[in-house]
Short mmCIF file of C-alpha atoms in Angstrom, two decimals:
data_model
loop_
_atom_site.label_atom_id
_atom_site.label_comp_id
_atom_site.label_asym_id
_atom_site.label_seq_id
_atom_site.Cartn_x
_atom_site.Cartn_y
_atom_site.Cartn_z
CA UNK P 1 266.60 -33.19 -113.42
CA UNK P 2 267.87 -36.34 -114.55
CA UNK P 3 268.49 -38.72 -111.41
CA UNK P 4 269.61 -41.60 -113.98
CA UNK P 5 272.51 -39.72 -114.26
CA UNK P 6 273.12 -39.23 -110.54
CA UNK P 7 276.06 -41.36 -110.71
CA UNK P 8 279.91 -41.08 -110.23
CA UNK P 9 280.26 -41.39 -113.79
CA UNK P 10 280.39 -39.21 -116.96
CA UNK P 11 277.17 -38.83 -118.74
CA UNK P 12 275.75 -41.94 -119.79
CA UNK P 13 279.29 -43.65 -119.44
CA UNK P 14 278.01 -46.29 -116.85
CA UNK P 15 274.69 -47.27 -114.88
CA UNK P 16 273.72 -44.76 -112.37
CA UNK P 17 275.18 -45.64 -108.65
CA UNK P 18 272.13 -44.22 -106.96
CA UNK P 19 268.69 -45.01 -106.66
CA UNK P 20 265.83 -42.73 -107.61
CA UNK P 21 263.99 -42.88 -104.55
CA UNK P 22 265.54 -39.07 -103.81
CA UNK P 23 264.28 -36.91 -100.49
CA UNK P 24 264.29 -33.34 -101.34
CA UNK P 25 264.63 -30.72 -98.30
CA UNK P 26 265.09 -27.21 -98.53
CA UNK P 27 265.84 -25.71 -94.90
CA UNK P 28 265.01 -22.27 -94.08
CA UNK P 29 267.51 -21.73 -91.17
CA UNK P 30 270.33 -18.79 -91.52
CA UNK P 31 273.35 -21.42 -91.87
CA UNK P 32 271.22 -22.60 -94.64
CA UNK P 33 269.22 -20.44 -96.08
CA UNK P 34 268.72 -20.59 -99.61
CA UNK P 35 270.37 -24.11 -99.84
CA UNK P 36 268.31 -27.40 -100.98
CA UNK P 37 269.36 -31.03 -99.94
CA UNK P 38 268.60 -34.03 -102.17
CA UNK P 39 268.98 -37.04 -99.94
CA UNK P 40 270.15 -40.00 -101.93
CA UNK P 41 271.11 -43.47 -101.11
CA UNK P 42 274.33 -44.66 -102.78
CA UNK P 43 274.71 -47.91 -104.35
CA UNK P 44 278.72 -47.58 -104.43
CA UNK P 45 280.50 -45.29 -102.41
CA UNK P 46 284.48 -46.31 -102.95
CA UNK P 47 285.10 -44.65 -106.43
CA UNK P 48 288.07 -45.47 -109.02
CA UNK P 49 289.98 -42.75 -110.27
CA UNK P 50 290.58 -42.74 -114.22
CA UNK P 51 293.99 -44.51 -114.82
CA UNK P 52 294.86 -41.18 -116.87
CA UNK P 53 294.19 -39.24 -114.23
CA UNK P 54 297.27 -36.99 -112.74
CA UNK P 55 296.26 -37.78 -108.86
CA UNK P 56 298.42 -39.54 -106.42
CA UNK P 57 295.89 -41.67 -105.34
CA UNK P 58 293.51 -44.48 -107.06
CA UNK P 59 290.39 -44.48 -104.67
CA UNK P 60 288.10 -41.56 -103.78
CA UNK P 61 285.14 -41.48 -101.23
CA UNK P 62 282.92 -38.59 -101.87
CA UNK P 63 279.54 -38.37 -99.72
CA UNK P 64 278.74 -34.85 -101.19
CA UNK P 65 277.85 -33.66 -104.39
CA UNK P 66 277.72 -29.65 -105.17
CA UNK P 67 278.95 -27.38 -102.43
CA UNK P 68 277.76 -24.41 -100.40
CA UNK P 69 281.60 -22.89 -100.15
CA UNK P 70 280.85 -21.30 -103.28
CA UNK P 71 284.22 -20.73 -104.84
CA UNK P 72 284.10 -19.40 -108.36
CA UNK P 73 286.76 -21.41 -109.68
CA UNK P 74 285.64 -24.47 -108.33
CA UNK P 75 286.62 -27.26 -110.88
CA UNK P 76 283.55 -29.45 -110.06
CA UNK P 77 281.11 -27.35 -111.00
CA UNK P 78 280.87 -28.84 -114.67
CA UNK P 79 279.36 -32.35 -112.93
CA UNK P 80 276.21 -30.53 -111.62
CA UNK P 81 275.38 -30.24 -115.78
CA UNK P 82 275.04 -33.90 -115.89
CA UNK P 83 271.66 -33.54 -113.70
CA UNK P 84 270.40 -30.90 -115.61
CA UNK P 85 271.68 -28.71 -113.11
CA UNK P 86 272.88 -25.21 -113.05
CA UNK P 87 276.83 -25.08 -112.74
CA UNK P 88 276.74 -21.78 -111.25
CA UNK P 89 274.65 -20.98 -108.20
CA UNK P 90 273.22 -24.22 -108.63
CA UNK P 91 276.18 -25.82 -107.77
CA UNK P 92 276.58 -23.76 -104.26
CA UNK P 93 273.06 -24.20 -103.63
CA UNK P 94 271.65 -27.51 -104.48
CA UNK P 95 273.26 -30.07 -102.65
CA UNK P 96 273.39 -34.08 -103.50
CA UNK P 97 273.59 -36.13 -99.93
CA UNK P 98 274.86 -39.42 -99.99
CA UNK P 99 273.17 -40.20 -96.86
CA UNK P 100 273.94 -44.23 -96.39
CA UNK P 101 277.43 -43.15 -97.31
CA UNK P 102 279.14 -44.50 -93.97
CA UNK P 103 277.37 -47.97 -93.71
CA UNK P 104 278.16 -48.48 -97.30
CA UNK P 105 281.82 -47.60 -96.67
CA UNK P 106 281.95 -50.20 -93.89
CA UNK P 107 280.20 -52.72 -96.15
CA UNK P 108 282.57 -52.19 -98.87
CA UNK P 109 285.86 -52.14 -96.87
CA UNK P 110 284.87 -55.28 -95.43
CA UNK P 111 284.30 -56.98 -98.78
CA UNK P 112 286.23 -59.59 -100.34
CA UNK P 113 287.41 -57.51 -103.32
CA UNK P 114 288.58 -54.39 -101.43
CA UNK P 115 292.53 -54.91 -100.20
CA UNK P 116 292.87 -52.02 -97.98
CA UNK P 117 294.09 -49.50 -100.51
CA UNK P 118 294.65 -45.72 -99.60
CA UNK P 119 291.30 -43.47 -99.92
CA UNK P 120 291.12 -39.80 -100.47
CA UNK P 121 288.55 -37.46 -99.62
CA UNK P 122 288.19 -33.99 -100.43
CA UNK P 123 289.43 -34.15 -104.07
CA UNK P 124 285.76 -33.32 -105.92
CA UNK P 125 283.90 -31.54 -103.25
CA UNK P 126 284.74 -30.43 -99.37
CA UNK P 127 283.65 -33.45 -96.95
CA UNK P 128 283.34 -30.83 -94.19
CA UNK P 129 281.05 -28.26 -96.16
CA UNK P 130 278.10 -26.73 -94.46
CA UNK P 131 275.97 -29.75 -95.22
CA UNK P 132 278.05 -31.87 -93.06
CA UNK P 133 277.28 -30.16 -90.02
CA UNK P 134 273.30 -31.17 -90.63
CA UNK P 135 274.15 -34.70 -91.88
CA UNK P 136 277.26 -35.77 -89.90
CA UNK P 137 278.06 -38.50 -92.43
CA UNK P 138 282.13 -38.25 -91.83
CA UNK P 139 282.08 -39.29 -88.21
CA UNK P 140 280.89 -42.72 -89.52
CA UNK P 141 283.07 -42.73 -92.37
CA UNK P 142 286.23 -42.06 -90.59
CA UNK P 143 284.79 -44.77 -87.98
CA UNK P 144 285.01 -47.06 -90.77
CA UNK P 145 288.40 -46.48 -91.94
CA UNK P 146 289.83 -46.55 -88.27
CA UNK P 147 288.08 -49.86 -87.73
CA UNK P 148 289.78 -51.48 -90.80
CA UNK P 149 292.84 -49.90 -90.20
CA UNK P 150 292.50 -48.33 -93.69
CA UNK P 151 294.70 -45.47 -94.95
CA UNK P 152 292.87 -42.37 -96.00
CA UNK P 153 293.76 -38.66 -96.43
CA UNK P 154 291.15 -35.65 -96.25
CA UNK P 155 291.56 -32.28 -98.25
CA UNK P 156 289.03 -29.28 -96.84
CA UNK P 157 288.55 -25.77 -96.47
CA UNK P 158 286.55 -26.10 -93.52
CA UNK P 159 286.93 -25.93 -90.07
CA UNK P 160 284.40 -28.39 -89.31
CA UNK P 161 287.14 -31.32 -89.30
CA UNK P 162 288.22 -30.12 -85.67
CA UNK P 163 284.61 -31.86 -84.47
CA UNK P 164 286.35 -35.25 -85.58
CA UNK P 165 289.65 -35.00 -83.79
CA UNK P 166 289.28 -37.90 -81.41
CA UNK P 167 288.23 -40.05 -84.20
CA UNK P 168 291.33 -38.89 -86.42
CA UNK P 169 293.54 -39.26 -83.52
CA UNK P 170 292.12 -43.00 -83.16
CA UNK P 171 292.68 -43.27 -86.79
CA UNK P 172 296.07 -42.72 -87.08
CA UNK P 173 297.40 -44.95 -84.17
CA UNK P 174 296.45 -47.51 -86.16
CA UNK P 175 296.90 -46.82 -90.25
CA UNK P 176 298.31 -43.79 -92.41
CA UNK P 177 296.32 -40.75 -92.12
CA UNK P 178 296.92 -37.45 -94.35
CA UNK P 179 295.24 -34.29 -93.64
CA UNK P 180 295.55 -31.36 -95.95
CA UNK P 181 293.81 -27.97 -95.63
CA UNK P 182 293.30 -25.51 -98.89
CA UNK P 183 294.38 -22.19 -98.44
CA UNK P 184 295.50 -20.21 -101.81
CA UNK P 185 295.92 -16.64 -100.13
CA UNK P 186 295.08 -14.48 -97.05
CA UNK P 187 293.72 -11.45 -98.39
CA UNK P 188 290.51 -10.92 -96.61
CA UNK P 189 288.55 -8.89 -99.30
CA UNK P 190 289.31 -11.22 -102.11
CA UNK P 191 288.41 -14.27 -99.93
CA UNK P 192 284.74 -12.51 -99.44
CA UNK P 193 283.97 -12.63 -102.88
CA UNK P 194 286.11 -15.48 -104.42
CA UNK P 195 285.20 -18.05 -101.81
CA UNK P 196 282.32 -16.69 -99.79
CA UNK P 197 281.36 -19.86 -98.45
CA UNK P 198 284.41 -20.79 -96.61
CA UNK P 199 285.90 -20.17 -93.38
CA UNK P 200 288.28 -17.09 -93.80
CA UNK P 201 291.47 -18.01 -94.49
CA UNK P 202 292.85 -17.24 -90.91
CA UNK P 203 290.40 -19.58 -89.49
CA UNK P 204 291.69 -22.38 -91.91
CA UNK P 205 295.26 -21.95 -90.61
CA UNK P 206 293.74 -22.27 -87.05
CA UNK P 207 292.60 -25.97 -88.22
CA UNK P 208 296.65 -26.56 -89.26
CA UNK P 209 297.67 -25.15 -85.69
CA UNK P 210 294.84 -27.55 -83.86
CA UNK P 211 295.80 -30.53 -85.80
CA UNK P 212 299.49 -30.08 -85.10
CA UNK P 213 298.67 -29.25 -81.36
CA UNK P 214 297.30 -33.01 -81.10
CA UNK P 215 299.78 -34.71 -82.97
CA UNK P 216 298.53 -34.62 -86.76
CA UNK P 217 300.95 -33.37 -89.40
CA UNK P 218 298.78 -30.97 -91.27
CA UNK P 219 300.21 -29.86 -94.68
CA UNK P 220 298.83 -26.93 -97.11
CA UNK P 221 297.58 -27.03 -100.72
CA UNK P 222 298.36 -23.14 -101.05
CA UNK P 223 295.59 -23.51 -104.01
CA UNK P 224 294.46 -21.65 -106.17
CA UNK P 225 297.31 -19.18 -106.92
CA UNK P 226 295.42 -16.39 -109.22
CA UNK P 227 297.03 -15.00 -111.79
CA UNK P 228 297.28 -11.15 -111.32
CA UNK P 229 295.27 -11.37 -108.07
CA UNK P 230 297.50 -12.89 -105.58
CA UNK P 231 300.38 -14.16 -107.18
CA UNK P 232 302.89 -10.87 -106.75
CA UNK P 233 305.95 -11.66 -104.57
CA UNK P 234 304.79 -9.60 -101.77
CA UNK P 235 301.64 -11.81 -101.76
CA UNK P 236 303.12 -15.05 -102.18
CA UNK P 237 305.42 -14.35 -99.35
CA UNK P 238 302.79 -13.14 -97.05
CA UNK P 239 301.08 -16.53 -97.88
CA UNK P 240 303.74 -18.52 -97.32
CA UNK P 241 304.54 -16.71 -94.07
CA UNK P 242 301.31 -17.25 -92.74
CA UNK P 243 301.40 -21.24 -93.42
CA UNK P 244 304.83 -21.21 -92.28
CA UNK P 245 303.54 -19.64 -88.59
CA UNK P 246 300.40 -22.15 -88.50
CA UNK P 247 302.91 -25.05 -88.45
CA UNK P 248 302.31 -26.58 -91.43
CA UNK P 249 304.01 -29.61 -92.64
CA UNK P 250 304.20 -28.73 -96.01
CA UNK P 251 302.76 -26.63 -98.95
CA UNK P 252 302.03 -27.43 -102.41
CA UNK P 253 301.25 -24.49 -105.02
CA UNK P 254 298.69 -24.88 -107.72
CA UNK P 255 298.07 -22.18 -110.08
CA UNK P 256 294.34 -21.64 -111.01
CA UNK P 257 292.75 -24.18 -113.41
CA UNK P 258 289.90 -23.30 -115.42
CA UNK P 259 288.08 -26.14 -117.02
CA UNK P 260 284.74 -26.25 -118.50
CA UNK P 261 281.64 -25.08 -115.98
CA UNK P 262 284.09 -23.28 -113.74
CA UNK P 263 285.70 -21.21 -116.21
CA UNK P 264 282.55 -19.37 -117.23
CA UNK P 265 281.56 -18.78 -114.05
CA UNK P 266 284.93 -17.39 -112.79
CA UNK P 267 285.10 -14.95 -115.90
CA UNK P 268 281.75 -13.70 -115.09
CA UNK P 269 283.10 -12.96 -111.56
CA UNK P 270 285.88 -11.19 -113.06
CA UNK P 271 283.94 -9.05 -115.28
CA UNK P 272 281.92 -8.16 -112.26
CA UNK P 273 284.83 -7.33 -110.06
CA UNK P 274 288.13 -7.24 -112.07
CA UNK P 275 286.93 -6.00 -115.77
CA UNK P 276 290.83 -4.94 -116.30
CA UNK P 277 291.96 -8.45 -116.13
CA UNK P 278 289.43 -10.21 -118.53
CA UNK P 279 291.55 -9.58 -121.70
CA UNK P 280 294.89 -10.85 -119.76
CA UNK P 281 292.97 -14.05 -118.65
CA UNK P 282 291.83 -14.77 -122.01
CA UNK P 283 295.16 -14.56 -123.61
CA UNK P 284 296.43 -16.69 -120.39
CA UNK P 285 294.08 -19.29 -120.94
CA UNK P 286 294.04 -19.35 -124.53
CA UNK P 287 295.32 -22.79 -124.86
CA UNK P 288 292.88 -24.62 -122.32
CA UNK P 289 292.37 -24.96 -118.86
CA UNK P 290 295.83 -24.63 -117.29
CA UNK P 291 298.06 -21.63 -117.36
CA UNK P 292 301.25 -21.94 -119.57
CA UNK P 293 303.92 -23.94 -117.92
CA UNK P 294 306.52 -21.35 -117.73
CA UNK P 295 303.77 -19.56 -115.33
CA UNK P 296 303.11 -22.51 -113.45
CA UNK P 297 307.03 -23.35 -113.12
CA UNK P 298 307.73 -19.98 -111.98
CA UNK P 299 305.33 -19.41 -109.39
CA UNK P 300 305.82 -22.93 -108.03
CA UNK P 301 309.80 -22.24 -107.98
CA UNK P 302 308.87 -19.17 -105.82
CA UNK P 303 306.85 -20.93 -103.45
CA UNK P 304 309.19 -23.46 -102.84
CA UNK P 305 311.88 -20.66 -102.46
CA UNK P 306 309.78 -19.03 -99.80
CA UNK P 307 308.66 -22.18 -97.80
CA UNK P 308 312.56 -23.32 -97.68
CA UNK P 309 313.03 -20.13 -96.58
CA UNK P 310 310.36 -20.33 -93.75
CA UNK P 311 311.84 -23.66 -92.72
CA UNK P 312 308.78 -25.91 -94.71
CA UNK P 313 308.70 -27.64 -97.84
CA UNK P 314 307.02 -29.45 -100.77
CA UNK P 315 304.78 -32.70 -99.55
CA UNK P 316 307.02 -35.46 -99.50
CA UNK P 317 306.30 -38.79 -101.02
CA UNK P 318 304.63 -41.05 -98.25
CA UNK P 319 303.89 -37.62 -96.01
CA UNK P 320 300.55 -36.09 -95.70
CA UNK P 321 298.75 -35.47 -98.78
CA UNK P 322 298.12 -32.63 -101.05
CA UNK P 323 296.33 -32.69 -104.57
CA UNK P 324 297.89 -31.83 -107.60
CA UNK P 325 295.86 -30.76 -110.49
CA UNK P 326 293.17 -32.96 -112.06
CA UNK P 327 293.23 -34.32 -115.31
CA UNK P 328 291.91 -32.74 -118.35
CA UNK P 329 288.23 -33.63 -118.89
CA UNK P 330 288.21 -37.11 -120.43
CA UNK P 331 286.72 -37.79 -123.80
CA UNK P 332 283.08 -38.54 -124.32
CA UNK P 333 282.21 -41.87 -123.24
CA UNK P 334 285.30 -41.99 -121.07
CA UNK P 335 284.58 -43.42 -117.62
CA UNK P 336 284.96 -41.05 -114.79
CA UNK P 337 284.34 -41.90 -111.15
CA UNK P 338 285.69 -39.06 -108.96
CA UNK P 339 282.51 -37.49 -107.76
#
């Protein structure tokens, strides 16, 4: 493993942001069976998003790298190759933990160079994946942001965020707090194979209800919408209906994109489970990581029309933030600090 590349940058683009005093732990308990944790001490925790990014924010905090949610389509898979780690099963089971993230964040927020800009979390891997139940980094992170009245947002598929409801309420009393839950579809059979490490879609929608009930509006990132699998008019209607019933403040659709690393893993899954669709995907994504614009526009329009029908709408500027498509992979040598 190339620990010298254990930074929040593209390979060899900048000095590593982590020390090499790594503690590797394998936990043989049912909830963590097969998962290895690599505990590292970060040298920096607030990361700047590249200027060419499509993201609607500039700064991120990511306490973990790799994700036990094991979503077959996850765009962050490629980042594991920078460490000579496998982007398939290795991404799902080899989890990098920045154990000093809360303390480091508190220090950086108090520094003279920081000016209180919005910080987004969950834009690379989920901060409320199963590892968070063991390491409990997010309470300290949220407390640090609360104490400095620093605006932030969280995107998650994890129900563990409910553990931190009181901290979120306290933070929302002093600053802008945005929360979004990712629910791309409601089909339970498809969920079991596409997102095997995540809570079921109905449990994620339960998070939306719980947040709404304590006065914290929660949006839904309806992502990814999977071509030929979750995009029929009936499927889109059922998903938007369930999102509306949960009391979501907004819904933002996002069609599947397949960047290197994710593309190979997803296509292998497709060949095993829906071989009849392989050729159709090859045609749809022949032009690169993104589905054709006409298809994206059609699906987005359908979701927005359904959302209007059910009394919700897309995320609004200044509201609780969802996350759009990540920018295409930068050219070699371009600095990237999303991880």
